[in-house]
Every structure is written in structure tokens, then in C-alpha cells.
XYZ file of C-alpha atoms in Angstrom:
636
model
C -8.582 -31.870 11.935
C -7.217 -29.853 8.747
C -3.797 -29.419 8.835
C -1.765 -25.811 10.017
C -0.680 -23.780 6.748
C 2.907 -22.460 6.890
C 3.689 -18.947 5.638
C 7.380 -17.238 5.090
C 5.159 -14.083 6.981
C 2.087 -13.327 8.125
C 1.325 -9.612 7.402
C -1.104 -7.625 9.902
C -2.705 -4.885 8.006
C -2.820 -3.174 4.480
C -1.769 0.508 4.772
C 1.314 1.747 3.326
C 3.501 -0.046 5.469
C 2.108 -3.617 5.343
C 1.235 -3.073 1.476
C 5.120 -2.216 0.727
C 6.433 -5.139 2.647
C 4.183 -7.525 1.017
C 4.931 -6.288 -2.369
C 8.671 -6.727 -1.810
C 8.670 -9.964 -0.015
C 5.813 -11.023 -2.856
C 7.890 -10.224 -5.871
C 10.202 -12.292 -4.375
C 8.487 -15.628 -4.478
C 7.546 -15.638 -0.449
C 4.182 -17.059 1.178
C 2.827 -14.474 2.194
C -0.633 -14.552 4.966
C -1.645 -10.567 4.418
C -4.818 -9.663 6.310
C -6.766 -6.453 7.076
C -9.726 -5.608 9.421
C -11.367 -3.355 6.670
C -13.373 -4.140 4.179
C -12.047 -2.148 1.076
C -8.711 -0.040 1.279
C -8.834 3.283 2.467
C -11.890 4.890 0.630
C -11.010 8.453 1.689
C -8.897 10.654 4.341
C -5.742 9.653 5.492
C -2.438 10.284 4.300
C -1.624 11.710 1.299
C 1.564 13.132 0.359
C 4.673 11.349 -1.189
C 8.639 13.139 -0.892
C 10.755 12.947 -3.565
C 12.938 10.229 -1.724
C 10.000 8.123 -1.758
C 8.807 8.699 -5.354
C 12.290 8.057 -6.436
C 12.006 4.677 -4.647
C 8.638 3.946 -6.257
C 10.181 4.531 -9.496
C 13.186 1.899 -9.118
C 10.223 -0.407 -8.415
C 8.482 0.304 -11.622
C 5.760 2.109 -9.635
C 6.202 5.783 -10.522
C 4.022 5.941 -13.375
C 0.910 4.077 -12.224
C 0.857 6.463 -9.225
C 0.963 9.237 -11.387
C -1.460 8.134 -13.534
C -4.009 9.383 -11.500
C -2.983 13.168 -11.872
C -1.403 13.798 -8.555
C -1.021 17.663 -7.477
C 2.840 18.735 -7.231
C 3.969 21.319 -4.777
C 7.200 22.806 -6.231
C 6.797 25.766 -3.760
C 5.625 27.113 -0.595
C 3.697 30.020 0.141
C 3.572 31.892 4.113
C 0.885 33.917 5.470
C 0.616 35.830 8.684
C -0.989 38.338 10.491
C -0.999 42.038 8.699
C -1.574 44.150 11.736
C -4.787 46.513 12.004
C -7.553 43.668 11.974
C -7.058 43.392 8.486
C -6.102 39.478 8.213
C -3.787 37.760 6.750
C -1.178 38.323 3.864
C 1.922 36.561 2.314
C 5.202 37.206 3.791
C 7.250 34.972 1.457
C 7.610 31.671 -0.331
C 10.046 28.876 -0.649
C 11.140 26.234 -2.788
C 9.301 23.104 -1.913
C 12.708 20.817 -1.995
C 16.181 23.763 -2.514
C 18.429 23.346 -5.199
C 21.102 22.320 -2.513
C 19.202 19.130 -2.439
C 20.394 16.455 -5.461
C 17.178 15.166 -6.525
C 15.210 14.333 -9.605
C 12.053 15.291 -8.522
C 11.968 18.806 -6.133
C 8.279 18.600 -5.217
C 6.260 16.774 -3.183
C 3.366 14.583 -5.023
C -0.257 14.742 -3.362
C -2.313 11.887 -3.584
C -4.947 10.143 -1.737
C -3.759 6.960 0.259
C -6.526 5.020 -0.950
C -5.475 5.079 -4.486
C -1.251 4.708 -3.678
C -2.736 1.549 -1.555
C -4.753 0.209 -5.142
C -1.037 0.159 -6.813
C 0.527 -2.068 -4.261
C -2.715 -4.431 -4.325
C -2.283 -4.605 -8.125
C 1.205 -5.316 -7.548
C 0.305 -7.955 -5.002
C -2.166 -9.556 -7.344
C 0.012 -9.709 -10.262
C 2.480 -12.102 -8.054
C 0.065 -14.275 -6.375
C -0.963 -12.606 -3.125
C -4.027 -11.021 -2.279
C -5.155 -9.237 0.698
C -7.430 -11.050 2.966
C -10.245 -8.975 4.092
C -11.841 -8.364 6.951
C -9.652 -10.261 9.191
C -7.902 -9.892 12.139
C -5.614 -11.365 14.404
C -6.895 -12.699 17.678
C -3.459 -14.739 19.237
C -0.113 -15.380 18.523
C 2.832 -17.071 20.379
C 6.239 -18.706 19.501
C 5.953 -22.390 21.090
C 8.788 -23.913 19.633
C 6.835 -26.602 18.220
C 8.463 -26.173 14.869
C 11.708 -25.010 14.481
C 11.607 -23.850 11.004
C 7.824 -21.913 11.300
C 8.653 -21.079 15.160
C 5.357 -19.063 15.376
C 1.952 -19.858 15.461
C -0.750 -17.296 14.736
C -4.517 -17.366 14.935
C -7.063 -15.493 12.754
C -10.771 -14.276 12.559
C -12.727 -13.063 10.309
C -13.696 -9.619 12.159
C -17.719 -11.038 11.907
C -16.021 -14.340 13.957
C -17.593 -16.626 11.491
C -14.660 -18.167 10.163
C -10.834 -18.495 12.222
C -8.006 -19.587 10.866
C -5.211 -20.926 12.429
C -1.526 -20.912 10.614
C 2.466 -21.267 11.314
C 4.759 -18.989 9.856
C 8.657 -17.828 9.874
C 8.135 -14.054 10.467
C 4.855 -12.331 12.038
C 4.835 -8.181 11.162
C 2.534 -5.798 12.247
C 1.622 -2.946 10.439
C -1.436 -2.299 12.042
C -1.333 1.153 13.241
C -1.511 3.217 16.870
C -3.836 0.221 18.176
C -2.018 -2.544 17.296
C -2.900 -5.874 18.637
C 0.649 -6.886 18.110
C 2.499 -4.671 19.850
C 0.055 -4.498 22.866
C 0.444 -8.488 23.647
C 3.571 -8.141 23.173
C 3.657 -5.675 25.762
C 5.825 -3.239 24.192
C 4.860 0.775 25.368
C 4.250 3.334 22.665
C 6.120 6.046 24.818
C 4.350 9.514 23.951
C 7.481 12.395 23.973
C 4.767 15.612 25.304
C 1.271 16.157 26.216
C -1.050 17.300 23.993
C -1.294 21.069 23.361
C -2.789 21.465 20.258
C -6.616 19.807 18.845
C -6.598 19.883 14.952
C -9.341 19.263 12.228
C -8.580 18.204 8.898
C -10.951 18.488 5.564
C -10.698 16.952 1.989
C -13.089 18.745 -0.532
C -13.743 20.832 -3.320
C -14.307 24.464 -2.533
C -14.752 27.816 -4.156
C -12.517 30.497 -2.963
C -10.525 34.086 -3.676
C -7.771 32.750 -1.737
C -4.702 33.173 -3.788
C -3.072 30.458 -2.987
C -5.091 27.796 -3.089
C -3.100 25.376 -5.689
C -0.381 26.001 -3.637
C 0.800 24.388 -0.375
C 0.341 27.179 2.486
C 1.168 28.069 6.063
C -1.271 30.492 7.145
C -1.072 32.001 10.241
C -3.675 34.539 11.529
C -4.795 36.333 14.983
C -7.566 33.816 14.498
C -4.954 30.840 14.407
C -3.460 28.508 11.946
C -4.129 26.643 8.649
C -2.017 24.296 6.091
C -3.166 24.531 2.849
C -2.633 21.243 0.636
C -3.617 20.940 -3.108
C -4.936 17.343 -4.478
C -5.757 15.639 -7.482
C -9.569 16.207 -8.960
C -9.545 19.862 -8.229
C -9.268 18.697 -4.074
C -7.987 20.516 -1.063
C -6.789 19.622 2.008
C -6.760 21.920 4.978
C -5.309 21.556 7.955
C -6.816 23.987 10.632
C -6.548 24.868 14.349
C -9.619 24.108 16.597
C -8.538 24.176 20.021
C -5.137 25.347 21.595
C -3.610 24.392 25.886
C -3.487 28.596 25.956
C -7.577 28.353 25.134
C -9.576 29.432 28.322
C -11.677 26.433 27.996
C -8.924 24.297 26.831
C -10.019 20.220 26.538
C -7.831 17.361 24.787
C -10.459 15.811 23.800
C -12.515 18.523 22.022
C -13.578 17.841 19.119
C -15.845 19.857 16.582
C -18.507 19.410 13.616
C -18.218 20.016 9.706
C -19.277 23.341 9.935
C -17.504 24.421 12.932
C -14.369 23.457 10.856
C -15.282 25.463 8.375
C -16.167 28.514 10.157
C -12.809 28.354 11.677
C -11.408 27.845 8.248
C -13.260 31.509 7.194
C -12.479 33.069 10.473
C -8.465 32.255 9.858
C -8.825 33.221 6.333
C -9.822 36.502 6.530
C -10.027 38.871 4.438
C -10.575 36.102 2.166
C -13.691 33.382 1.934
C -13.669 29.794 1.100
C -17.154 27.473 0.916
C -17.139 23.964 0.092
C -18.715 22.863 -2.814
C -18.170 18.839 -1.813
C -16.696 17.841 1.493
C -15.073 14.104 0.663
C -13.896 13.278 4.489
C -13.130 15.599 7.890
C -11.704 14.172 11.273
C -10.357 15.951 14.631
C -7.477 14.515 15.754
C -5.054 15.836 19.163
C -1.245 16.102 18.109
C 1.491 14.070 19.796
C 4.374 12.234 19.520
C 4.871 9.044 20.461
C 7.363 6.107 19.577
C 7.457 2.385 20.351
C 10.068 1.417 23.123
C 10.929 -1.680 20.625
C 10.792 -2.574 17.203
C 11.291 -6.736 17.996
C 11.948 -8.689 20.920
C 13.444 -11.793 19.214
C 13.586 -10.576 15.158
C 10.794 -12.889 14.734
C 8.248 -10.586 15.637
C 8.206 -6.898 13.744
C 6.793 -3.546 14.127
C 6.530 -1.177 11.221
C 5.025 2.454 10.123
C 2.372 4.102 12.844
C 2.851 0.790 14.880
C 6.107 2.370 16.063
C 6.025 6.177 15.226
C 2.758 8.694 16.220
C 3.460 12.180 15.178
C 1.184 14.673 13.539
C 0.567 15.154 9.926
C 1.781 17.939 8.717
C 4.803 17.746 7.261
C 3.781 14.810 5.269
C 6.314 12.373 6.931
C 3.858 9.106 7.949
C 3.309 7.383 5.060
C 6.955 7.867 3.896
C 8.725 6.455 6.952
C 6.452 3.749 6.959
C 7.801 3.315 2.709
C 11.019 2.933 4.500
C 10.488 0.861 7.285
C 9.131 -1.772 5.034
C 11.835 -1.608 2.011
C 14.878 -1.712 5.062
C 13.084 -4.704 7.052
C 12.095 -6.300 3.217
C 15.689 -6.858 2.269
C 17.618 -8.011 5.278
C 14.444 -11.269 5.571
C 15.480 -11.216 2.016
C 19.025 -11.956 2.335
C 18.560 -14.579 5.930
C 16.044 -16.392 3.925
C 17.929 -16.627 0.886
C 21.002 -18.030 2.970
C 23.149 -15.147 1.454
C 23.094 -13.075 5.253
C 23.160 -14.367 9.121
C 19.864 -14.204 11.550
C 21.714 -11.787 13.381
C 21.480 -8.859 10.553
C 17.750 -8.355 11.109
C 18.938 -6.559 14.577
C 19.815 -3.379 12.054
C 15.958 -3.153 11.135
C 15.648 -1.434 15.068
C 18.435 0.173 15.231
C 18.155 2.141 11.882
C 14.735 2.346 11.790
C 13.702 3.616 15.459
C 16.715 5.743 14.926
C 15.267 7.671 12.014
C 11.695 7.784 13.887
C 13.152 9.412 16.963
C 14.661 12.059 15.012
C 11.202 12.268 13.065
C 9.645 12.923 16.669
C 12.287 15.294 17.350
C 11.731 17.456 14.318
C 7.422 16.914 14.534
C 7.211 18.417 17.735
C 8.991 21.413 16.932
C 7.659 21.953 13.282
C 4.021 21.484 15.245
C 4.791 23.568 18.279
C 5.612 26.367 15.926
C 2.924 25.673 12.866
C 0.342 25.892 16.278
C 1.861 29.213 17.849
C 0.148 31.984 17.257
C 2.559 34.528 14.860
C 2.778 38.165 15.842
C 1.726 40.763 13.406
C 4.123 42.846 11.768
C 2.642 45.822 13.746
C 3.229 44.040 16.891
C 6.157 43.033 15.922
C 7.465 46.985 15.718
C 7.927 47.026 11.458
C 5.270 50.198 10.954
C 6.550 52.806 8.878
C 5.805 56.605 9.428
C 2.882 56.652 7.376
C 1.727 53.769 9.602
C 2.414 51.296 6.508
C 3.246 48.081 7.589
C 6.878 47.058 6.398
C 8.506 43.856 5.397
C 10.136 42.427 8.976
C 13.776 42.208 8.822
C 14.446 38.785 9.734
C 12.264 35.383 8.883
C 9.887 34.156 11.853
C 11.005 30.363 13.604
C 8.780 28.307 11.365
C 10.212 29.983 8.374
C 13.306 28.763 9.439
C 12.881 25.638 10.855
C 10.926 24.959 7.897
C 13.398 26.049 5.371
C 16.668 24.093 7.660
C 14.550 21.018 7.730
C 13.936 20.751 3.799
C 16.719 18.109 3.154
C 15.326 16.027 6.403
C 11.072 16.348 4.710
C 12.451 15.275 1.425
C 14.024 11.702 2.652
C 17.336 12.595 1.630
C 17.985 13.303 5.531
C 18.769 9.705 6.093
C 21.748 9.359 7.625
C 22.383 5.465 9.012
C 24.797 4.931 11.903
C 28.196 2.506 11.071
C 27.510 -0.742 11.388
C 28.232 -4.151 9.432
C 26.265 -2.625 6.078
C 27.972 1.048 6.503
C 31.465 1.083 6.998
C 34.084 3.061 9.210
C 36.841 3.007 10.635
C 35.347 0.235 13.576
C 34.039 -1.830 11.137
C 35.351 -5.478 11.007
C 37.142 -4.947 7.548
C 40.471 -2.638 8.364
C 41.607 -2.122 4.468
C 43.346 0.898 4.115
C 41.484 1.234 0.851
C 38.440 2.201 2.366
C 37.453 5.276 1.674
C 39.332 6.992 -0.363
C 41.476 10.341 0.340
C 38.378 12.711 -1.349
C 35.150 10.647 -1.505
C 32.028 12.597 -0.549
C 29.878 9.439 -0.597
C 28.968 8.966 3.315
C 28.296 5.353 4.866
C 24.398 5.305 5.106
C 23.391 7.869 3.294
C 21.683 7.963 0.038
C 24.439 7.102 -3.226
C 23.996 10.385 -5.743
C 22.350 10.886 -8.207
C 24.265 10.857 -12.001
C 23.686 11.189 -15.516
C 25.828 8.972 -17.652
C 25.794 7.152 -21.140
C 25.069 3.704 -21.374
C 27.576 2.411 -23.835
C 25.821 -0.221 -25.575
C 22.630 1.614 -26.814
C 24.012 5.866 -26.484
C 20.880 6.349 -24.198
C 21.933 8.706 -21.521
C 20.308 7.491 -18.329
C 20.209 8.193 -14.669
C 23.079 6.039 -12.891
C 21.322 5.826 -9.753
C 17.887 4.188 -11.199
C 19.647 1.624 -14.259
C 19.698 -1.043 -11.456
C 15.717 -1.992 -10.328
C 14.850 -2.909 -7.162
C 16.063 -5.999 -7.362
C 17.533 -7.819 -3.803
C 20.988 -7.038 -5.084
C 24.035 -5.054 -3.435
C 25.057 -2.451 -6.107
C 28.341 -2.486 -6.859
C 29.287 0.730 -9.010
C 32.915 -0.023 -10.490
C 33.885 3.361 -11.430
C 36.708 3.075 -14.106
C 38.251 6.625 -14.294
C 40.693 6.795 -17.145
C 40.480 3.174 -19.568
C 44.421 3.885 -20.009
C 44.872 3.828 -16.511
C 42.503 1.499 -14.966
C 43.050 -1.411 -17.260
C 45.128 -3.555 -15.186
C 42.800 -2.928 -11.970
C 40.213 -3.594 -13.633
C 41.531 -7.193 -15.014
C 43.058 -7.766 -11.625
C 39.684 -7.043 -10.027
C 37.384 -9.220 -12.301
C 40.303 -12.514 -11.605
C 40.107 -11.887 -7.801
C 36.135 -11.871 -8.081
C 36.686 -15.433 -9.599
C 38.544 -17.103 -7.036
C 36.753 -19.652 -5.139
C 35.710 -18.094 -1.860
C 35.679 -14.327 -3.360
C 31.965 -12.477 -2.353
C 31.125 -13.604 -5.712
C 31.827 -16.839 -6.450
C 30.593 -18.147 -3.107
C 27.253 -16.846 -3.653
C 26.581 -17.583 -7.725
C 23.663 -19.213 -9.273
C 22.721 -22.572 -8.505
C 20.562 -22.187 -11.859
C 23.696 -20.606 -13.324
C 23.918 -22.786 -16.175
C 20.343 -22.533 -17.266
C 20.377 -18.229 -16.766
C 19.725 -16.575 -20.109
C 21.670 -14.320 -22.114
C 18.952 -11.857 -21.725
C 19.454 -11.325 -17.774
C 21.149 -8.124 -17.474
C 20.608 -7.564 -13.787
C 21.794 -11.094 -12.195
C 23.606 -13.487 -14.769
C 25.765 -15.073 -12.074
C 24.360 -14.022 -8.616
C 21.182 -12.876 -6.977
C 23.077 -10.747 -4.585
C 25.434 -8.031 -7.078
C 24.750 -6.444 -9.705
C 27.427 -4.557 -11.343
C 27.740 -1.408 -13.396
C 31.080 -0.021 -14.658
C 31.333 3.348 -15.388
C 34.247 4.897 -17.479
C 35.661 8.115 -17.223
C 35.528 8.396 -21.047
C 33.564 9.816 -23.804
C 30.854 6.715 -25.502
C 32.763 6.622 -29.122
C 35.659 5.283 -27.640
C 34.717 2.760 -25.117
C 35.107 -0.928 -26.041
C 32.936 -2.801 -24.107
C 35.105 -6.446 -25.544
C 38.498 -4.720 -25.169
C 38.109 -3.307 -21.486
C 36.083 -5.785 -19.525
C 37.171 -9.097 -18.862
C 35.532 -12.466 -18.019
C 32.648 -11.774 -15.395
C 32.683 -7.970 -16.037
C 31.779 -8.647 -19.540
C 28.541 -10.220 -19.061
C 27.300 -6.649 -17.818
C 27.297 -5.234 -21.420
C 24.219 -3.273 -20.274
C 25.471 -1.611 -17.580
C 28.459 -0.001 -19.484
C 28.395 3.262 -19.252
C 30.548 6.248 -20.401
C 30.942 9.413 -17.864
C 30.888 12.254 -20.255
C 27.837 14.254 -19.532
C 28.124 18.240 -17.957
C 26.705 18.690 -14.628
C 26.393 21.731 -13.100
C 27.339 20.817 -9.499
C 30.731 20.226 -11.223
C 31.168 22.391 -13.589
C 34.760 21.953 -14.415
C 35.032 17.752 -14.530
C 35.704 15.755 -17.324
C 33.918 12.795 -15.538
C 31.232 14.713 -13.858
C 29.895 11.321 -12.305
C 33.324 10.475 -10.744
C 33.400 14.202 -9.544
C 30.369 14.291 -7.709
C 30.874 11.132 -6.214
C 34.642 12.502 -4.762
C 36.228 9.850 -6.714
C 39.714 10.316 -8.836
C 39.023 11.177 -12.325
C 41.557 9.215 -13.611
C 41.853 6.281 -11.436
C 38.092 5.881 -10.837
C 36.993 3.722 -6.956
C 34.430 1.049 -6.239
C 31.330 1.967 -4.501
C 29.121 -0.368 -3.029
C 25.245 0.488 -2.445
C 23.008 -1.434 -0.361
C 20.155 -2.605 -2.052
C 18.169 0.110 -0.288
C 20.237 2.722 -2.447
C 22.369 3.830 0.915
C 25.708 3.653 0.598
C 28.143 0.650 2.181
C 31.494 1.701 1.588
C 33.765 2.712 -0.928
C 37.449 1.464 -1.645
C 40.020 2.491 -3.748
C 40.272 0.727 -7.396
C 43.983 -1.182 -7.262
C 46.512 -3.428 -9.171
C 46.641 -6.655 -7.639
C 43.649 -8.205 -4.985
C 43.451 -5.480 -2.926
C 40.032 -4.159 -3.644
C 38.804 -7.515 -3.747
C 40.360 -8.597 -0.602
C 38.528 -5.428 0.893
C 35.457 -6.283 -0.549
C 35.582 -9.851 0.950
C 36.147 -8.373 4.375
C 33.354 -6.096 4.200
C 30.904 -8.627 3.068
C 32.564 -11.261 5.349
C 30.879 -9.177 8.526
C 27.558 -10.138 7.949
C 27.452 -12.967 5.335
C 27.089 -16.562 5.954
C 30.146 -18.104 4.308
C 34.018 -17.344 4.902
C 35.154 -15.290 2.417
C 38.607 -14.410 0.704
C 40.628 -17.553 1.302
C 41.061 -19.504 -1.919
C 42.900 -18.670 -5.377
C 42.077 -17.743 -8.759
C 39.464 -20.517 -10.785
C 38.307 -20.890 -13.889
C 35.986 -18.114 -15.397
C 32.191 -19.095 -14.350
């Protein structure tokens, strides 16, 4: 009898969700066991739309450009439609801004893609470390016996034909198989849907020819004859969302369901007084619209749930495939950090509780944004705005989906997150009781994104974006803001000796390989776990990179940078990147980032070891060493 393969993790299914997570855990050296019941990857349909969070996260894993390669659509705006009054159809009652100026971002649009060809990056990616996708397969059983301690469960596979079955051990089992999943049903976890179903949709990819205005814009048109969405693509594509069958219908049926052409009669009925045919039709599908959620996440954090496995909700405000992005990355790194030895088991409890957090309020916000999109809009003659000529006027005050839409823009884009404290985001009942923490001032919140910045990096001039200089890498992200060189010196010095005594956060976790690492790692020269960058509150021509940085500190050369570019969020600071983070000018802070770019905690920059000794309590919650109890060494 062959022998059982072992696997780090055995991933169940290649959309977004199980794609990201293998591409982490893959360019991390794991063994990964990736399978998918499909053939090919998504040939056509599904989702398609990627917020600016998520693109920014793409981009800090080199990603960005190959996704754009393929000439993506970009909605930097919003266009509304309703009723005109009369039985004249529709007309446009106002735009917005895709993602508001209020919202710090580098890219305020939404990218529109199909999901077939964001899936081909992450299978390049995979193939370029080592890891394909095994196709079509499925899983058939699974169980933790507890015949091996260090590969706990066992897992059988089938070829979906049943000519071949596999059967392997592995350390982690994840299931990112969608609504259906095999996974979560034997594991007899509920998906828990929130409301019935009120509203029957069809969807449509295709080319078409049309007067519509708007039709390179995203739209929400809504019309006596009901709704549509309105989504550009790339290749001259649209996508439209539109209304088939509504609970106030006479002959209302959940279950309806409706051809090609009945979709697009609808489409021309809602239109009105404008036409649209299709020249191509790539893909339709009818699909009901609920809510639903998973009741668990894990039962033992062995066993994980990610992306529509957990979270059912409908598709129009472009929110599945990006909470799946973010399942994955936040699950990724925490098996990172247990596996590596650097965290304990007991951290992977945080991928539930942040991540079913976040798809609750998801669920929240979907069934109002689709309870509204489905209501049928009043007419401005209904509503009362006629004028005396019997002109139809401009209403006085926005509808409810204008509103909701326009409150829930900093939620759509991904820069909504907002993490409950725990051991990774600090407060005030957090383990570590510094009063350093947090500094009289900051604006950086525990669990929410860090901001971005544009700084100088000292060593070439280049001026760069702060939040993107350290990659995807693993690594917490420790941002040593300097203030004032004249000031800071001495807290700076003291800072880099306490970082070298023996049980500091740093020193306990260095290199193994550290004598072999070469001069030409900028990222992690003495641990896999921090990466530093020091930022001065100084203009470039008069930094020192020898003269200010000390021992460790100095082997970050390339992530020296000088704070002396305007931003107009802060108009009047001299160190616009201290400024926008809340942090003194002069006398700078430490901030440290998880590796998911949310913010841990920031302390206050001090003479002596008290920002260290801070830093060693905070890390001391969750790592698997003691920290903070030995004096200074030798430099490493």
C-alpha cells in the first residue's frame, strides 16, 4: 500500500478565496494540496469588480500590474437615474464620486474585471512557486483521528469522474468552496440566512449597442418598470444587473427564473426612453438575493472556512470577491506566524472573530443597499416637485439609496475595516499597560488600515509611498518615526541598544541563517518577523543615514526616509507624514502595523527602554517566547 502524503494545507477550491490563500502560504515555502471540481478556472460570469483596498493589497504583492494588464474598466464616478414623471422614463438625477475625497486612498475607483482572468494571475503566481491547482477534484471525507499528532487530519480525494482517489494527511484543511460546501456541511456548521427572499435578479455580460448615456459609466437606474445596475468591463463589455421578479409582484415566485431574451426585454422596458440590443451575450444567470452567514468559521482552528463558504449576500455592491481577498490574507499570516514558531496555536482564534465580524456587518449593509437598489423610486411628479408650467423640478432632498450609497462609500472601498482590540490591536485591556501607548494626539486607530504617506527615501531621493516600500512579506511593520534628528537622537540610540538585548522582540526571533543573509536583503537582514523603516522629520540633504542610525537600525539603509513632502490633508506641517499620522513633529512615535497593513499600536518614542519595554509587552501577548527580561548584548 503507497504511503499517505503530508501537506502543511489542503486547499478546497480555486476562486478568489482559495487562490489568495494558496498564493500566500505558497510564496512562503508551504506544501500545499490545492484542488478544484472544475475543469478550467472560471471561463466567464461571476464576480468582477476589485475596491481600491483590495487593489492596493494586490499591489504590495507585486500583483497590480499583471491585473491591469488586461485593460480593466475604472469607475471613478457614479451616475443615478429615476423615474421622470409623465410616462416618459427615466433620467439622471445626480452623480457621485465613485470613492470621496474624504477617503485617503491611492486609487478612488473601482477596477472591473472578469474573475476568470484575476483567478489566471494567482495560478501564475502559484506556478511560479511550485504549486499547481489540481483539477477536477473533489473532496469526498475528512476527519481528525489523532493518528498523527503533527498532520492531525486526514483527508480523502476524487477525481470528480471517480477514477482516481487520493488519500493524504495534512496540518490545516480550508475550504473555499463556495455556498455548497462539502466542508462546512459535514462539519455541520449552518449557513444562517438573515431574511427571506424578496427580490429575483438576472445578470448579463455582453457587448451591446445603445443611446444610453451612460453606458461607460457605473449606473443605478431606477424606473416605473423597475431597476438596473449598469457596470462597464474590459473589451468594450457590460454588465447589467436587472430586476425580474419582486415579493410585491402579483404572481410573485422565489424561484422564478427567466430566459436571455426575457432579460433583455426587461432591460429595454427599464430603459426607456432609451434602447439597448446585444451585439454578443458572453454569460446570463438568475439568481434570488439573500443574506446569509456561517454560524462558525472553525471548530478546532484546524479546520477553516473562507469567502462565500461563510458570507452569501448579493452582488451588487461589488463586495464578494473582496472579502473573500481578505479572509484569505488575515487567515494566511497568523498559519504563517504558528508554523514558523514566531506566534502561539491560540492566535488563529482572531481569524473568526475578525473575519465573521466584518461579514456580519457586510450582511448588515447588503440587505439594506439591496432592499433599496430593489424598491421601486417614486417619480418626481409623484413625489410633489412639478412646477407651474407642469415642468418637473429637481427634488429637494436625495432619495435613501442616494444616501445610503453615498454614507457607505468608505465601508465599499475596504477602508471600512475596523478590527475589535485584541492581542494584535491594542487598548487600554490589552495585556501590555505602558503608559506610552498611544500617544496624547495619534489618529492611527488599533485595527484599522495605517495611512497612506508620501516620503523621500534617503538613500536613492526617490519619493515613494510609505505605506507600499515594505512588500507583502510575513513581517510586522514597524514604522520608527524620528521627528526632529536633533531631538530624537538619544531615543533613537537608546531604542536600537534595547532591541539588542537578549530576550528583546528582536533578538529572540533573529535569523537562524543570520550569518549567511546577504547584504542585498533590505526587507529581513536579521528577522523574518520586522521589518523596519525610519522616517525623519527632516528635509533629504541633511539626513545622515551613518551619523543617525545605530547598530541594527543601520542595516535598513533602504528604508530611510526623509518627511519633507506637502500634503494637502495637512497643509501647514513641516513633516506632513508625522502630521497625518497624529504623531509629534518633533519628537516623532513608533507605529507598529500588522503584516496585513492594520494597525497594532503605537507608543511614544523615549530616552531610555521604555518604548522597547512596551514593545516587548505587546508582542509578549501572543508570541511564543518570554520577552523583555535580559540586558543589553553585543550588536548582531
Amino acid at each position: 500500500m503507497a504511503s499517505t502524503e503530508n501537506y502543511d494545507i489542503v486547499i478546497v477550491g480555486a476562486g478568489p478565496v482559495g487562490l489568495f490563500l494558496s498564493v500566500c502560504l505558497a510564496r512562503w515555502g508551504y506544501k500545499i494540496k490545492h484542488i478544484d471540481n472544475r475543469s478550467e478556472p472560471t471561463a466567464t460570469g461571476r464576480a468582477d469588480g476589485i475596491q481600491p483596498r483590495s487593489l492596493e493589497l494586490l499591489r504590495n504583492m507585486g500583483l497590480k500590474r499583471k491585473i491591469m494588464a488586461h485593460g480593466p474598466a475604472k469607475v471613478y464616478e457614479v451616475a443615478f437615474w429615476d423615474p421622470s414623471g409623465g410616462g416618459k422614463g427615466i433620467r439622471r438625477t445626480g452623480t457621485s464620486a465613485s470613492c470621496p475625497k474624504f477617503i485617503d486612498t491611492r486609487y478612488p475607483f473601482t477596477t472591473l474585471l472578469h474573475q476568470g482572468l484575476i483567478e489566471r494571475v494567482f495560478i501564475d503566481d502559484l506556478k511560479e512557486n511550485g504549486v499547481d491547482v489540481q483539477r477536477p477534484w473533489t473532496i469526498t471525507d475528512f476527519e481528525t483521528d489523532g493518528k498523527d499528532q503533527a498532520y492531525p487530519i486526514r483527508v480523502a480525494l476524487s477525481s470528480v469522474s471517480g477514477d482516481e482517489r487520493e488519500m493524504v494527511r495534512t496540518k490545516y484543511l480550508f475550504s473555499g468552496e463556495g455556498a455548497r460546501s462539502f466542508v462546512r456541511q459535514k462539519l455541520g456548521i449552518e449557513l444562517i440566512h438573515k431574511d427571506p427572499i424578496t427580490n429575483v435578479w438576472g445578470v448579463m455580460d455582453g457587448v451591446v449597442r445603445t443611446n444610453f448615456p451612460d453606458i461607460k459609466m457605473k449606473c443605478t437606474i431606477h424606473s416605473d418598470a423597475g431597476s438596473i445596475m449598469v457596470i462597464p468591463r474590459e473589451n468594450n463589455m457590460v454588465r447589467l444587473y436587472i430586476q425580474i421578479a419582486s415579493s410585491t409582484d402579483e404572481d410573485w415566485d422565489p424561484k422564478r427564473t427567466a430566459t436571455e431574451q426575457q432579460i433583455q426585454d426587461s432591460a429595454n422596458k427599464i430603459l426607456q426612453p432609451y434602447n439597448i440590443e446585444w451585439e454578443r451575450v458572453e454569460w446570463y444567470s438568475v439568481y434570488p438575493i439573500g443574506q446569509g452567514i456561517a454560524e462558525k468559521y472553525t471548530l478546532d482552528q484546524r479546520i477553516f472556512l473562507g469567502g462565500d463558504c461563510c458570507h452569501t449576500h448579493s452582488p451588487k455592491a461589488g463586495q464578494g470577491m473582496n472579502t473573500a481577498f481578505l479572509d484569505a490574507q488575515n487567515l494566511a499570516w497568523k498559519i504563517h506566524h504558528v508554523e514558523s514558531g514566531f506566534a502561539k496555536q491560540s492566535i488563529l482564534t482572531s481569524y473568526e472573530e475578525e473575519r465573521k465580524l466584518i461579514a456580519e456587518n457586510l450582511l448588515d449593509f447588503d440587505s439594506k443597499y439591496a432592499s433599496l437598489f430593489s424598491a421601486r423610486t417614486p417619480s418626481a411628479r409623484e413625489l410633489g416637485f412639478a412646477g407651474k408650467a407642469g415642468n418637473v423640478e429637481e427634488p429637494s432632498e436625495e432619495n435613501e439609496f442616494v444616501k445610503m450609497f453615498k454614507s457607505s462609500c468608505e465601508f465599499v472601498s475596504g477602508y471600512g475595516v475596523a478590527y475589535k482590540p485584541n492581542v494584535f490591536n491594542w487598548d487600554t485591556r490589552h495585556r501590555a499597560k505602558s503608559s506610552l501607548f498611544d500617544p496624547k494626539g495619534v489618529k492611527l486607530q488599533s485595527g484599522r488600515m495605517f495611512t497612506p504617506a508620501n516620503v523621500t527615501r534617503v538613500i536613492d531621493a526617490n519619493v515613494v509611498h510609505l505605506e507600499q516600500e515594505i512588500p507583502w512579506n510575513g513581517s510586522f511593520r514597524i514604522y520608527v518615526f524620528g521627528g526632529k534628528p536633533s531631538m530624537t537622537r538619544k531615543a533613537i540610540f537608546d531604542f536600537d541598544v534595547n532591541m539588542r538585548k537578549k530576550s528583546s522582540f528582536y533578538t529572540s526571533y533573529k535569523r537562524s541563517d543570520i550569518s549567511s543573509v546577504t547584504h542585498h536583503e533590505i526587507h529581513n537582514p536579521h528577522s523574518h518577523f520586522f521589518t523596519f523603516c525610519i522616517i525623519f522629520g527632516a528635509p533629504r540633504q541633511t539626513i545622515e543615514i551613518s551619523e543617525e542610525l545605530p547598530g541594527v537600525l543601520s542595516n535598513y539603509s533602504s528604508h530611510v526616509y526623509a518627511d519633507d513632502i506637502w500634503d494637502p490633508r495637512v497643509p501647514d506641517a513641516t513633516a506632513a507624514a508625522h502630521a497625518k499620522m497624529g504623531l509629534d513633529q518633533e519628537r516623532g512615535g513608533v507605529v507598529v502595523v500588522r503584516p496585513d497593513g492594520y494597525v497594532g499600536c503605537t507608543v511614544q518614542l523615549v530616552e531610555g527602554s521604555g518604548t522597547v519595554d512596551a514593545l516587548n509587552d505587546y508582542f509578549g501577548a501572543f508570541v511564543t517566547k518570554s520577552l523583555g527580561k535580559e540586558y543589553a548584548q553585543a550588536y548582531l
